[in-house]
Tab-separated table of C-alpha atoms and ligand atoms in Angstrom:
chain	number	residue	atom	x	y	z
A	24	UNK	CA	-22.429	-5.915	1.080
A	25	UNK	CA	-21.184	-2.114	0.045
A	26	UNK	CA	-17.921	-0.995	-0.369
A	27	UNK	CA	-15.310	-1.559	1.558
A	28	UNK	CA	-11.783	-0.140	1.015
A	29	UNK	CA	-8.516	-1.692	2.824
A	30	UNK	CA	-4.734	-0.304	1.591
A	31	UNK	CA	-1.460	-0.759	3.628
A	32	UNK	CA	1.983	0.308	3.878
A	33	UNK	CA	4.794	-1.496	5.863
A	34	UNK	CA	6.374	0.744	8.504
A	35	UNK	CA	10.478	0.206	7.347
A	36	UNK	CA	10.885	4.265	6.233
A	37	UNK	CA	9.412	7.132	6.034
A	38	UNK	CA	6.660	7.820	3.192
A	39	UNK	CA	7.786	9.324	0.135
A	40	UNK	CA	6.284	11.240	-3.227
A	41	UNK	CA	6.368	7.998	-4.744
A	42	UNK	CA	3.562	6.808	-2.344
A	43	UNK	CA	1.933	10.401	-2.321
A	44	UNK	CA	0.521	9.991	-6.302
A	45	UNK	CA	0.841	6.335	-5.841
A	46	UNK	CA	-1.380	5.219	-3.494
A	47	UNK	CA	-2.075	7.901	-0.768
A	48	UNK	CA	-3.780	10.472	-2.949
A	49	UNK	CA	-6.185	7.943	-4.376
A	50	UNK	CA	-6.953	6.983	-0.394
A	51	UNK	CA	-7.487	10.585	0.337
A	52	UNK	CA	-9.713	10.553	-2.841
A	53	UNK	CA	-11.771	7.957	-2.241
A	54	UNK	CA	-11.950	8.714	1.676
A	55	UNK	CA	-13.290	12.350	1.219
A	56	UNK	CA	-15.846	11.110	-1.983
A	57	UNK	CA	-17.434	9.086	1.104
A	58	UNK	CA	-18.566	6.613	-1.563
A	59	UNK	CA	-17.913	3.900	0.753
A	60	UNK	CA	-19.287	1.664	3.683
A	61	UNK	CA	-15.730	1.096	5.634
A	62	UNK	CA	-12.256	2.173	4.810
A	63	UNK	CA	-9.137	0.593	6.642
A	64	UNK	CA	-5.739	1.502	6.295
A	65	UNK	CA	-3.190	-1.085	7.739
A	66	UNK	CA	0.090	-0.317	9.091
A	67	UNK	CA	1.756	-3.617	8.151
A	68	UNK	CA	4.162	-4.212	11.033
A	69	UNK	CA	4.001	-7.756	11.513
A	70	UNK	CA	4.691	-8.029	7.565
A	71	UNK	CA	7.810	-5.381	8.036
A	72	UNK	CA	9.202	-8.474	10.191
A	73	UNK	CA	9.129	-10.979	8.017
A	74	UNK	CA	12.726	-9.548	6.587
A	75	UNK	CA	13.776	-7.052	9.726
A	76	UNK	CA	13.794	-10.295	12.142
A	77	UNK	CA	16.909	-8.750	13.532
A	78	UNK	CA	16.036	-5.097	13.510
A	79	UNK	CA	12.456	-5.031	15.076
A	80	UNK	CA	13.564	-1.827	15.972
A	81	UNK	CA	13.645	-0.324	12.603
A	82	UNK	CA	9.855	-1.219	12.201
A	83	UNK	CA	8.772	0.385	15.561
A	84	UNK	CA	10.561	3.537	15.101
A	85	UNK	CA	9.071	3.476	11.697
A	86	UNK	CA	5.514	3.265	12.948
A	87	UNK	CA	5.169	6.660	14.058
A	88	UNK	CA	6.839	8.160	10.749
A	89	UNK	CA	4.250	6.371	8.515
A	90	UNK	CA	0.869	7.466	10.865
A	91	UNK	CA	2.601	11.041	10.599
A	92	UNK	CA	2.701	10.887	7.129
A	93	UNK	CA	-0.847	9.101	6.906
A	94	UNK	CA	-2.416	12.252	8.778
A	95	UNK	CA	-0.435	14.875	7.411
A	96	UNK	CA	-1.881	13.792	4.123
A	97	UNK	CA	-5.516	13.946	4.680
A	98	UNK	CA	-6.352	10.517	6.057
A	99	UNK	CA	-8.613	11.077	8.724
A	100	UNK	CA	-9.451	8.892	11.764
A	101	UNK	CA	-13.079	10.025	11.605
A	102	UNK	CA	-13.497	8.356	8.572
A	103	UNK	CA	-11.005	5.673	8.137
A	104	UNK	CA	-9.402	2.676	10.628
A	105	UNK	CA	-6.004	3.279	10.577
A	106	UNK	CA	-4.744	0.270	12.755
A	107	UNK	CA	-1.223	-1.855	13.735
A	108	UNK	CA	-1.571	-5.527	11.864
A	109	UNK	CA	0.507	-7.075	14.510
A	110	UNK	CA	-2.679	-5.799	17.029
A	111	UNK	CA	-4.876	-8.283	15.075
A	112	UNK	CA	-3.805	-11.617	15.817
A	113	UNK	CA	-7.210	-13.022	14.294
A	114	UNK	CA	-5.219	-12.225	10.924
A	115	UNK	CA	-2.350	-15.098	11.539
A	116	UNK	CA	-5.446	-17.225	12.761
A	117	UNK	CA	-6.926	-16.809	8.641
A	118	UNK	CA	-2.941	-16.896	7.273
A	119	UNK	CA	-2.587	-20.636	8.716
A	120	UNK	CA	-5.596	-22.079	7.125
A	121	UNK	CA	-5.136	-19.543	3.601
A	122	UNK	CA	-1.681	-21.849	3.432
A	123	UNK	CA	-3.223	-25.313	2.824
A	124	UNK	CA	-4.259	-23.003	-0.374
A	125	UNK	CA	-1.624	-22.095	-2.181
A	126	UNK	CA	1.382	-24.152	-3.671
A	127	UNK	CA	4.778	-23.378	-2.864
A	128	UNK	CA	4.920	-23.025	-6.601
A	129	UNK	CA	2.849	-20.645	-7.342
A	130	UNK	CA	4.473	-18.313	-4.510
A	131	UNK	CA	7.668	-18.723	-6.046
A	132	UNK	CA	6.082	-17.342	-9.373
A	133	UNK	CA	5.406	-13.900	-7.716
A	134	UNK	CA	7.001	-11.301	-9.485
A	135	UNK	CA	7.369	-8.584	-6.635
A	136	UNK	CA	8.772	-11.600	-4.066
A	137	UNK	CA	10.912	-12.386	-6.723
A	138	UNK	CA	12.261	-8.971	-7.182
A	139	UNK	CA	13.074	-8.043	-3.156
A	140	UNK	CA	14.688	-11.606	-2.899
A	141	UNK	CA	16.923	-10.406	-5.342
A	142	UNK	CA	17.353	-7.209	-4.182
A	143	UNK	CA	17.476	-8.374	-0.808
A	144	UNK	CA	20.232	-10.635	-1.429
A	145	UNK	CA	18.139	-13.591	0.151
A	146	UNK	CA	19.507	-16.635	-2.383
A	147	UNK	CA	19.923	-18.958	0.738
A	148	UNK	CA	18.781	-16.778	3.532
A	149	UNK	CA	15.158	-16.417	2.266
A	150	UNK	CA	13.019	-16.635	5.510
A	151	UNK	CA	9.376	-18.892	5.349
A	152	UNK	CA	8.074	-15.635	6.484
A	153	UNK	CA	8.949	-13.599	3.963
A	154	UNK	CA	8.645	-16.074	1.081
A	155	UNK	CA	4.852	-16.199	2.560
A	156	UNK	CA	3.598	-12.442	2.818
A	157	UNK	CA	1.568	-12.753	0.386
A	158	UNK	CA	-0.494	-14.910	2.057
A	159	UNK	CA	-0.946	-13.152	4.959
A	160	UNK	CA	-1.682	-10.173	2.874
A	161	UNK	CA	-4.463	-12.239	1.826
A	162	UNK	CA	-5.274	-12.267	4.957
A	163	UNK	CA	-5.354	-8.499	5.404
A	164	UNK	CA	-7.387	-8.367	2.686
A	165	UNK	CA	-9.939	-11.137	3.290
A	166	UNK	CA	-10.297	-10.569	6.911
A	167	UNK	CA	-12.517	-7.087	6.294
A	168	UNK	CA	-14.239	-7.809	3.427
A	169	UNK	CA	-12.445	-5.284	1.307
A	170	UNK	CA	-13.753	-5.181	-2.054
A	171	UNK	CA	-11.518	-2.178	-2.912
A	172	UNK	CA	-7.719	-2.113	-2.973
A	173	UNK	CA	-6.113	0.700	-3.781
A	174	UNK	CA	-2.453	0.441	-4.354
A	175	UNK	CA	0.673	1.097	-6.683
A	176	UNK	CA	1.012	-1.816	-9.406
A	177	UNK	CA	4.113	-3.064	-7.266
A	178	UNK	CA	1.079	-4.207	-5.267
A	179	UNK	CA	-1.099	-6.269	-7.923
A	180	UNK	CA	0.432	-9.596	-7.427
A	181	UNK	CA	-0.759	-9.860	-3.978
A	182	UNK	CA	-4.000	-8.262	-4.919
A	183	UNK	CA	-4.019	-11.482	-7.474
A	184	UNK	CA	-2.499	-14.022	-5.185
A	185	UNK	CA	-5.750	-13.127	-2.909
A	186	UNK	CA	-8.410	-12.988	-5.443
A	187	UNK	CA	-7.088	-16.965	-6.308
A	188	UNK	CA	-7.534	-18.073	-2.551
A	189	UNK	CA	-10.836	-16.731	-2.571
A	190	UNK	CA	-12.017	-18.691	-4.966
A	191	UNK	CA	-10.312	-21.465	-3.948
A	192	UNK	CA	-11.705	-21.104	-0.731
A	193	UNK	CA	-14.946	-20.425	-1.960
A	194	UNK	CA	-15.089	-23.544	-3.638
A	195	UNK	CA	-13.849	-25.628	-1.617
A	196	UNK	CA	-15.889	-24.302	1.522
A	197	UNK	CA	-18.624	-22.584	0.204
A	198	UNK	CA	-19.357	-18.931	-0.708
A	199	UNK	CA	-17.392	-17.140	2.206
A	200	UNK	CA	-14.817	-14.214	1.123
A	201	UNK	CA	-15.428	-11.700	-1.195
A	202	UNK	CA	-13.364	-10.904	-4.520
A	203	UNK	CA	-11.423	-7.903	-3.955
A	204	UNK	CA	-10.120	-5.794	-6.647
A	205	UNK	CA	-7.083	-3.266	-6.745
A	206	UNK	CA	-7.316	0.478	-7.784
A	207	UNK	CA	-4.670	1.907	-9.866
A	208	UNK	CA	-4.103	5.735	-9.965
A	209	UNK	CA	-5.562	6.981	-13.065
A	210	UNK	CA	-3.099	8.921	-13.857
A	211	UNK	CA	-0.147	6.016	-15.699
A	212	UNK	CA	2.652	8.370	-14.573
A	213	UNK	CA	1.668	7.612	-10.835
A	214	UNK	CA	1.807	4.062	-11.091
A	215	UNK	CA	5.617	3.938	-10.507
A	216	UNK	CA	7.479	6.958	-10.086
A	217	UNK	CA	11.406	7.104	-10.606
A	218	UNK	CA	13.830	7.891	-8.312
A	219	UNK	CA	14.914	11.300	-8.802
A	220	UNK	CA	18.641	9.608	-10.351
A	221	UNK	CA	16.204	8.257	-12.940
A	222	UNK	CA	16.100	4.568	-11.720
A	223	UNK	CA	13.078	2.816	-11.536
A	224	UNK	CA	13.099	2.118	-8.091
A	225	UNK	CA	12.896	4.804	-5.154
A	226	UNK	CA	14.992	3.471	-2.598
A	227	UNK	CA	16.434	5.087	0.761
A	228	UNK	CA	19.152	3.270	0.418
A	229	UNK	CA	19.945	4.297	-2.972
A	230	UNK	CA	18.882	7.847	-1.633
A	231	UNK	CA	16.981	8.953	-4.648
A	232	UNK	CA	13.974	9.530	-3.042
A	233	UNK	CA	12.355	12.853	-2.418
A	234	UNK	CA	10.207	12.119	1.382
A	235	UNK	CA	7.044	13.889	2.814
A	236	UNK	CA	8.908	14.681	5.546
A	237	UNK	CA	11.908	16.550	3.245
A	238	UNK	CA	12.291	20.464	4.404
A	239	UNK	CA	11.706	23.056	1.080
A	240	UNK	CA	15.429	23.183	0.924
A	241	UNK	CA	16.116	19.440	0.996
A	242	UNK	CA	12.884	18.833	-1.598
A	243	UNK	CA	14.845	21.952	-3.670
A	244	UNK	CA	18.433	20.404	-3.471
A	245	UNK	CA	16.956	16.944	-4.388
A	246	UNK	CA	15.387	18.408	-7.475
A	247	UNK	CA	18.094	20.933	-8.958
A	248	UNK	CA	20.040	17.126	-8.675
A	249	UNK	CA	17.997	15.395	-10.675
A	250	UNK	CA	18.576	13.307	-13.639
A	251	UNK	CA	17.183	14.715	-17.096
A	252	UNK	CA	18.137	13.617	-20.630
A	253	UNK	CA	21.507	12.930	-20.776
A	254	UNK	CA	21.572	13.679	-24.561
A	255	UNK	CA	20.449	17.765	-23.674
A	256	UNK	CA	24.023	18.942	-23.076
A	257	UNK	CA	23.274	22.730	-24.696
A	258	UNK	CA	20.042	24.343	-24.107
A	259	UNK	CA	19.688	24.602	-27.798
A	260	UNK	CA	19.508	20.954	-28.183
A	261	UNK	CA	16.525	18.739	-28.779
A	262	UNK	CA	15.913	16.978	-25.651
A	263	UNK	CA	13.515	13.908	-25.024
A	264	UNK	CA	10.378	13.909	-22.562
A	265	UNK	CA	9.745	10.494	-22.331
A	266	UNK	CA	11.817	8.465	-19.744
A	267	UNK	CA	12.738	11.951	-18.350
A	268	UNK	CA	12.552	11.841	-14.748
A	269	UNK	CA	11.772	15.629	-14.463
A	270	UNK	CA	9.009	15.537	-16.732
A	271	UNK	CA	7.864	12.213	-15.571
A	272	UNK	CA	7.278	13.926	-12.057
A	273	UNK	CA	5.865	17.165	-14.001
A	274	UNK	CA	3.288	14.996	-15.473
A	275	UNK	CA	2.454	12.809	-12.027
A	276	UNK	CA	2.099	16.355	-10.189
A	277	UNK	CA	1.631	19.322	-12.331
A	278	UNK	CA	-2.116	20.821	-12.440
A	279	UNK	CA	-3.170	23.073	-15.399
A	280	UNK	CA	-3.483	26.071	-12.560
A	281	UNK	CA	0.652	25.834	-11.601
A	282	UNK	CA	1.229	26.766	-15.457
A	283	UNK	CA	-0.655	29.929	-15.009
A	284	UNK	CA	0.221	30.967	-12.110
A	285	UNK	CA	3.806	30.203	-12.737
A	286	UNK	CA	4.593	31.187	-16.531
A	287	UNK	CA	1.819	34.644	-16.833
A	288	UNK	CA	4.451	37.625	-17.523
A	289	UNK	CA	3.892	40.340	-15.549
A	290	UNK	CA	3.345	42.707	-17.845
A	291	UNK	CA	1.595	41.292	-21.318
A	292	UNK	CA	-0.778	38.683	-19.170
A	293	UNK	CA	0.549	35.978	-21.429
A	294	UNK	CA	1.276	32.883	-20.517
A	295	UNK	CA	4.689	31.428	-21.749
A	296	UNK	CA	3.255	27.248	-21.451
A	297	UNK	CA	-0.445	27.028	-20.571
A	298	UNK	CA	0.083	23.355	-20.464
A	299	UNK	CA	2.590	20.535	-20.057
A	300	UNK	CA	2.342	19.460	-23.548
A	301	UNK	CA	3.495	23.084	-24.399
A	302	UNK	CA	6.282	22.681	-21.746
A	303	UNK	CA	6.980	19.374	-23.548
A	304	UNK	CA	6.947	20.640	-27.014
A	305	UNK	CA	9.290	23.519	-26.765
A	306	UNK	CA	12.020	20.960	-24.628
A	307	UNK	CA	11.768	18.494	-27.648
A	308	UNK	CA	12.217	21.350	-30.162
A	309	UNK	CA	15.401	22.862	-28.189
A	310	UNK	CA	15.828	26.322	-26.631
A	311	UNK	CA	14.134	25.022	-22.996
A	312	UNK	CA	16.970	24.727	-20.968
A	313	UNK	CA	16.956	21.512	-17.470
A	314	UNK	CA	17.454	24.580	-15.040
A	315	UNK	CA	13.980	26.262	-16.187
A	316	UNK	CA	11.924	23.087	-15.710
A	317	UNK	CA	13.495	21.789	-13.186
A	318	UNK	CA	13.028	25.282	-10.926
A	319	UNK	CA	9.338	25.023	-12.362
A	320	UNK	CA	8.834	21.630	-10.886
A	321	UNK	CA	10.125	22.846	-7.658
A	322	UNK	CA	7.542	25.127	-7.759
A	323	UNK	CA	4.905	22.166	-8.416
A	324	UNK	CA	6.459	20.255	-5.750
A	325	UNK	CA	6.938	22.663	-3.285
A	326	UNK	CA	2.723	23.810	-3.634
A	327	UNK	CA	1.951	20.140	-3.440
A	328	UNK	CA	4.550	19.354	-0.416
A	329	UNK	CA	3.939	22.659	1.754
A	330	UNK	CA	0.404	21.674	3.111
A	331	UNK	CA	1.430	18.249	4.130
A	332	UNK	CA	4.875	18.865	5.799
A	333	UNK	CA	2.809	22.424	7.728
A	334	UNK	CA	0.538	19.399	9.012
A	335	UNK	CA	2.726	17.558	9.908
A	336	UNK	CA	4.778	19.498	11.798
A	337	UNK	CA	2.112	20.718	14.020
A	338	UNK	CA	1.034	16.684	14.295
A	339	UNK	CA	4.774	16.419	15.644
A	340	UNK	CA	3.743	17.958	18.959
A	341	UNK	CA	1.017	15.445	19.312
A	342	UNK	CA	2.982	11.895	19.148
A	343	UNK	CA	1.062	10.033	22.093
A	344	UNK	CA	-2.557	10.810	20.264
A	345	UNK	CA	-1.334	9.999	17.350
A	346	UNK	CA	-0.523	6.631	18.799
A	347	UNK	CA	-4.153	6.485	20.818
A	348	UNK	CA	-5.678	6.657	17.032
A	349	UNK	CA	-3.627	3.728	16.016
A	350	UNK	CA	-4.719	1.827	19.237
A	351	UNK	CA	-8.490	2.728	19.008
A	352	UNK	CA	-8.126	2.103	15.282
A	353	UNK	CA	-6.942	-1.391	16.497
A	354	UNK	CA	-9.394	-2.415	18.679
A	355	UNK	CA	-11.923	-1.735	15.852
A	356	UNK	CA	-10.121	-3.534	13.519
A	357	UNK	CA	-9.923	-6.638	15.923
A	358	UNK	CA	-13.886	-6.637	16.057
A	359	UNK	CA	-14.255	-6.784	12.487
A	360	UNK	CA	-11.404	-9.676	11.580
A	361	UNK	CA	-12.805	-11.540	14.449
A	362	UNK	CA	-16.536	-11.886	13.022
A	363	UNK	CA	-15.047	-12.591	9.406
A	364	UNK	CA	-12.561	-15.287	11.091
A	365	UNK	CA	-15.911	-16.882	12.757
A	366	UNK	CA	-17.522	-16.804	9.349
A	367	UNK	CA	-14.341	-18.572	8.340
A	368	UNK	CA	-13.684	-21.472	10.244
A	369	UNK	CA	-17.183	-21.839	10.657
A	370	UNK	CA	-16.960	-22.211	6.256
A	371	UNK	CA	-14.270	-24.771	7.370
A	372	UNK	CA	-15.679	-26.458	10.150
A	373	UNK	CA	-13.994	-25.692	12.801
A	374	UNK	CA	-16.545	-23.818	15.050
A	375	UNK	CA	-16.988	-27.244	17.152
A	376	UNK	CA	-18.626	-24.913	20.024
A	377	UNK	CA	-21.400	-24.529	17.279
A	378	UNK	CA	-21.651	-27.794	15.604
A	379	UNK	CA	-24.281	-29.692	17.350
A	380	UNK	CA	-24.241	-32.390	14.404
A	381	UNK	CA	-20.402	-33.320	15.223
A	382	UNK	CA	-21.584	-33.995	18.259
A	383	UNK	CA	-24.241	-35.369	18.433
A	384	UNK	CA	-22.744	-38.120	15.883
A	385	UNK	CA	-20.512	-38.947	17.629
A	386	UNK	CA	-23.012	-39.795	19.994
A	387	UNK	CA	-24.926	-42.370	17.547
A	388	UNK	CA	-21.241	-43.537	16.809
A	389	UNK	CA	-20.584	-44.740	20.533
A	390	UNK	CA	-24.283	-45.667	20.754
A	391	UNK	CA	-23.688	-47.892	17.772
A	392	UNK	CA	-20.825	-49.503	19.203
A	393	UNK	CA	-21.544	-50.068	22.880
A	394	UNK	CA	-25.011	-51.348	21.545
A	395	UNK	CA	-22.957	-53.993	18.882
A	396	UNK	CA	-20.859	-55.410	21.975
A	397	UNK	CA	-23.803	-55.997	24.250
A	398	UNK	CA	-25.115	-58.061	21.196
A	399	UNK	CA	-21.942	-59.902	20.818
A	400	UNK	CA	-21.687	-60.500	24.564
A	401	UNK	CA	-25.470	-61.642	24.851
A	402	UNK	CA	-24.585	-64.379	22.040
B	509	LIG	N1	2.768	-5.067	0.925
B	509	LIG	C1	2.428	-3.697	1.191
B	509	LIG	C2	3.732	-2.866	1.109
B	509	LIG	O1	4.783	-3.425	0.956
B	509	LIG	C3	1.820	-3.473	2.540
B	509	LIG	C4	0.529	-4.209	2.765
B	509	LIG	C5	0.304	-5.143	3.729
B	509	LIG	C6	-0.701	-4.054	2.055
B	509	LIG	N2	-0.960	-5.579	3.690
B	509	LIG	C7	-1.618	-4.947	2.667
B	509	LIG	C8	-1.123	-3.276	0.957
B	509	LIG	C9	-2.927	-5.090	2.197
B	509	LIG	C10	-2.433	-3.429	0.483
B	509	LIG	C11	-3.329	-4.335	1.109
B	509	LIG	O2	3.690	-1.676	1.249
């Protein structure tokens, strides 16, 4: 089998830069190096429910915000599936049997589900649902064959929690699924961007997140606000780099080419910082005051933003195709979980249709029987 790629996002918000270098680059990457057989990309609405029971609304309204953002990035339908999860049922059909193979233990162990059931204040509220995600991202995973996972390293716990039902499953029922494994961006400052207040986690409710979808004067008002070293009060004081939200971003998004085309004087030619280690170095020293960077990482942001909010924009005027692609993207995703799920319960024994040895012993079995009472009657 060759490589196949499958990523998701759960439709509760719009995307933001976090998932731009943490995940949706690399998918753009790998999509447009074509080194690949099939790529999927899941919108995970039927996972968004497991803790918006009571506000399905939120998740369809959401839908169309996150296939925006998807297309206004690069993805592109001729090359990728982009399809609705709750428009494959065939993946709850591979969830209920993937639960027989995990322990309620080792669920609880889950360091991400632990983490939102905190932060979603579920102590005795905790739906089954939610508690079981991971199994039905298993699912998601399993159920194409994806070898490849790209995602931010919020995501490798599920990405483990599936690699351990497949072999479980595998042993138990024979060679089946295949081993997937995630894809970090190579870049560590990508793996999990700060909110722009400095905290680890970019939140909407928190509202420290800069979106896809901001305008140039909301991603520039967002930016001027951000959190630096609190120890830089004067410009001519040393201030620190690392843990620095501004520079954190500088490093996840700055090229070498926004340094030249940025800092060159007018006049002499020279460049002020060729490079972000010089930007670095000069900060750490003193005499680099927040306001400089921070207006130069506007600049960064604004280049990397502009193309993909122009996109999307024009994508605006074009809502019901962009919902055809997510319902033709469906309908090929359905034909591909459905073959895997036959593979499946065919590992399990459960394709009775197919199984002429079931029935035919059962057969012999009532043979046996009707043929040991004529015997006893006869005597
Ligand atoms: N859990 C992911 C998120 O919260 C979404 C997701 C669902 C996913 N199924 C997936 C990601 C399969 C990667 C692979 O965004």
């Amino acid at each position: 089998m060759g490589n196949i790629i499958l990523t998701g996002d759960r439709p509760t918000g719009r995307l933001h830069v976090g998932h731009l270098v943490g995940s949706l680059s690399q998918r753009v990457k790998l999509q447009n190096e074509g080194q690949y057989d099939e790529m999927y990309i899941e919108i995970a609405d039927a996972q968004a429910t497991t803790d918006n029971s009571g506000n399905i609304q939120k998740v369809k309204d959401n839908i169309i915000e996150v296939a925006l953002d998807y297309l206004s990035c690069g993805l592109d339908p001729s090359k990728c599936v982009i399809f609705l999860q709750s428009q494959v049922p065939e993946l709850s059909d591979l969830t209920f049997y993937y639960m027989n193979l995990v322990t309620v233990a080792r669920l609880q162990r889950n360091p991400t589900v632990k983490q939102e059931i905190i932060y979603r204040g579920f102590q005795n509220t905790l739906p089954v649902g939610f508690m079981t995600y991971p199994i039905s991202q298993a699912a998601d995973i399993t159920g194409f064959d994806a070898n490849i996972v790209p995602v931010g390293d919020d995501q490798l716990p599920m990405v483990e929690q599936t690699r351990e039902i497949v072999r479980t499953f595998n042993r138990l029922y024979g060679d089946t699924l295949v081993e997937p494994e995630a894809v970090l961006p190579e870049n560590e400052a990508c793996h999990r961007l700060p909110g722009t207040d400095g905290q680890a986690k970019m939140s909407k409710s928190i509202g420290n997140c800069i979106y896809l979808a901001d305008s140039e004067e909301e991603v520039k008002k967002k930016i001027m606000g951000m959190f630096t070293d609190p120890g830089h009060l004067r410009v001519e004081d040393p201030g620190k780099t690392e843990g620095n939200p501004v520079f954190i971003y500088l490093e996840a998004f700055s090229e070498e080419r926004h340094f030249a085309e940025y800092f060159t004087n007018q006049e002499t030619g020279e460049i002020e910082y060729k490079n972000l280690d010089e930007l670095k170095a000069h900060y750490e020293r003193g005499g680099l005051g927040d306001m400089k960077v921070k207006k130069f990482l506007n600049y960064v942001m604004q280049d990397t933003l502009r193309p993909i909010r122009e996109r999307r924009h024009e994508l605006e005027k074009h809502i019901p195709e962009v919902y055809q692609i997510l319902f033709d993207g469906s309908a090929k995703a359905r034909a591909k979980v459905s073959k895997v799920l036959d593979r499946v319960k065919k590992a399990i024994g459960l394709d009775y249709e197919n199984d002429l040895e079931l029935i035919n012993s059962q057969v012999q079995k009532y043979a046996e029987l009707h043929e040991a009472q004529e015997q006893k009657k006869k005597r």
